[in-house]
Short mmCIF file of C-alpha atoms in Angstrom, two decimals:
data_model
loop_
_atom_site.label_atom_id
_atom_site.label_comp_id
_atom_site.label_asym_id
_atom_site.label_seq_id
_atom_site.Cartn_x
_atom_site.Cartn_y
_atom_site.Cartn_z
CA MET A 40 -70.85 -9.42 21.03
CA GLN A 41 -70.80 -5.71 22.88
CA LEU A 42 -68.91 -3.10 21.19
CA ASP A 43 -66.41 -2.99 24.33
CA GLU A 44 -65.38 -5.94 23.39
CA LYS A 45 -64.79 -5.42 19.47
CA SER A 46 -63.01 -2.40 20.41
CA SER A 47 -61.09 -4.37 23.02
CA ARG A 48 -60.45 -6.76 19.77
CA ALA A 49 -59.48 -4.31 17.45
CA GLU A 50 -56.86 -2.81 20.05
CA ILE A 51 -55.14 -5.91 21.01
CA GLU A 52 -55.00 -6.40 16.79
CA VAL A 53 -53.69 -2.92 16.29
CA GLN A 54 -51.18 -3.43 19.32
CA THR A 55 -49.62 -6.71 17.40
CA LEU A 56 -49.09 -5.43 14.77
CA LYS A 57 -46.95 -3.01 15.03
CA GLU A 58 -45.45 -5.61 16.73
CA ALA A 59 -44.90 -7.52 13.98
CA LEU A 60 -43.90 -4.08 12.37
CA THR A 61 -41.62 -3.35 14.04
CA GLN A 62 -40.00 -7.02 14.30
CA PHE A 63 -39.93 -6.89 11.04
CA ASP A 64 -37.97 -3.84 10.39
CA ALA A 65 -35.34 -4.76 12.86
CA GLU A 66 -35.45 -8.08 10.57
CA ARG A 67 -35.44 -5.94 7.66
CA ASP A 68 -32.30 -3.76 9.27
CA THR A 69 -29.88 -6.88 10.35
CA ALA A 70 -31.15 -8.40 5.96
CA LEU A 71 -30.30 -5.15 4.98
CA VAL A 72 -26.73 -4.42 7.72
CA ARG A 73 -25.60 -8.39 5.97
CA GLN A 74 -26.50 -7.44 2.79
CA LYS A 75 -23.85 -4.37 2.55
CA GLU A 76 -21.21 -6.46 4.55
CA TYR A 77 -21.29 -9.13 1.91
CA LEU A 78 -21.25 -6.71 -0.72
CA GLU A 79 -18.31 -5.59 1.02
CA ILE A 80 -17.31 -8.81 0.84
CA ILE A 81 -17.23 -9.61 -2.36
CA SER A 82 -15.94 -5.72 -3.37
CA ASN A 83 -13.21 -6.83 -1.27
CA LEU A 84 -12.03 -10.47 -3.06
CA GLU A 85 -12.97 -8.14 -6.42
CA ALA A 86 -10.63 -6.29 -6.15
CA MET A 87 -7.87 -9.10 -4.71
CA ALA A 88 -8.15 -11.18 -7.63
CA SER A 89 -7.88 -8.80 -9.54
CA ASN A 90 -4.80 -7.73 -7.58
CA ILE A 91 -4.04 -11.45 -8.24
CA LEU A 92 -4.53 -11.44 -12.16
CA GLU A 93 -2.22 -8.77 -12.42
CA ASP A 94 0.99 -10.32 -10.75
CA MET A 95 0.29 -12.98 -12.24
CA LYS A 96 -0.34 -11.22 -16.15
CA GLU A 97 2.88 -9.48 -14.40
CA GLN A 98 4.98 -12.97 -13.57
CA ILE A 99 3.29 -14.29 -17.22
CA ILE A 100 5.31 -11.64 -19.23
CA LYS A 101 8.77 -11.97 -17.04
CA ALA A 102 8.44 -16.27 -16.98
CA GLU A 103 7.80 -15.06 -21.08
CA ASN A 104 11.16 -13.06 -20.94
CA GLU A 105 13.48 -15.35 -19.58
CA SER A 106 12.24 -18.15 -21.14
CA GLN A 107 13.34 -15.13 -24.62
CA THR A 108 16.26 -14.49 -22.77
CA LEU A 109 16.97 -18.69 -22.65
CA LYS A 110 16.46 -19.23 -26.04
CA ASN A 111 19.05 -16.78 -26.98
CA GLU A 112 21.44 -17.67 -24.59
CA ILE A 113 21.22 -21.23 -25.99
CA ALA A 114 21.35 -20.14 -29.56
CA ARG A 115 24.54 -18.06 -29.28
CA THR A 116 25.60 -20.31 -28.05
CA LYS A 117 25.23 -22.55 -30.53
CA PHE A 118 26.50 -20.56 -32.88
CA GLU A 119 29.90 -19.98 -30.74
CA GLU A 120 30.19 -23.98 -30.95
CA GLU A 121 30.04 -24.11 -34.57
CA THR A 122 31.82 -21.86 -35.19
CA PHE A 123 34.49 -22.81 -32.11
CA ILE A 124 34.27 -26.11 -34.19
CA SER A 125 34.66 -24.46 -37.33
CA THR A 126 37.92 -23.01 -36.63
CA ASN A 127 39.26 -25.84 -34.81
CA SER A 128 38.79 -27.81 -38.23
CA VAL A 129 40.94 -24.62 -39.97
CA LEU A 130 43.33 -24.97 -37.43
CA GLU A 131 43.36 -29.30 -37.32
CA LYS A 132 43.79 -29.43 -41.05
CA TYR A 133 46.61 -26.16 -41.01
CA GLN A 134 48.59 -28.62 -38.81
CA ILE A 135 48.08 -31.34 -41.50
CA ASN A 136 49.49 -29.52 -44.75
CA HIS A 137 52.42 -27.89 -42.43
CA TYR A 138 53.29 -30.16 -40.39
CA GLY A 139 51.73 -32.81 -41.90
#
């Protein structure tokens, strides 16, 4: 092989490697942009999940409070019913004893 031919092949190989490096750099840059986009999407999803979790916690607290309020209302109503029944029973006995 002649020196000129070796030099020419080396220049072609250098040019091929430069092109490959340029393509690699472009692909790397594209991958980095995608990675940044994916990280942003993940961050947004995490924020959404956190907000949903907080909303759910608030709804659970509200439901528990409402449940307790209803239990208290039931207990109060039962107490009133028992008081009414007791009072009614006393009145019936009073009527029987005085008017009967």
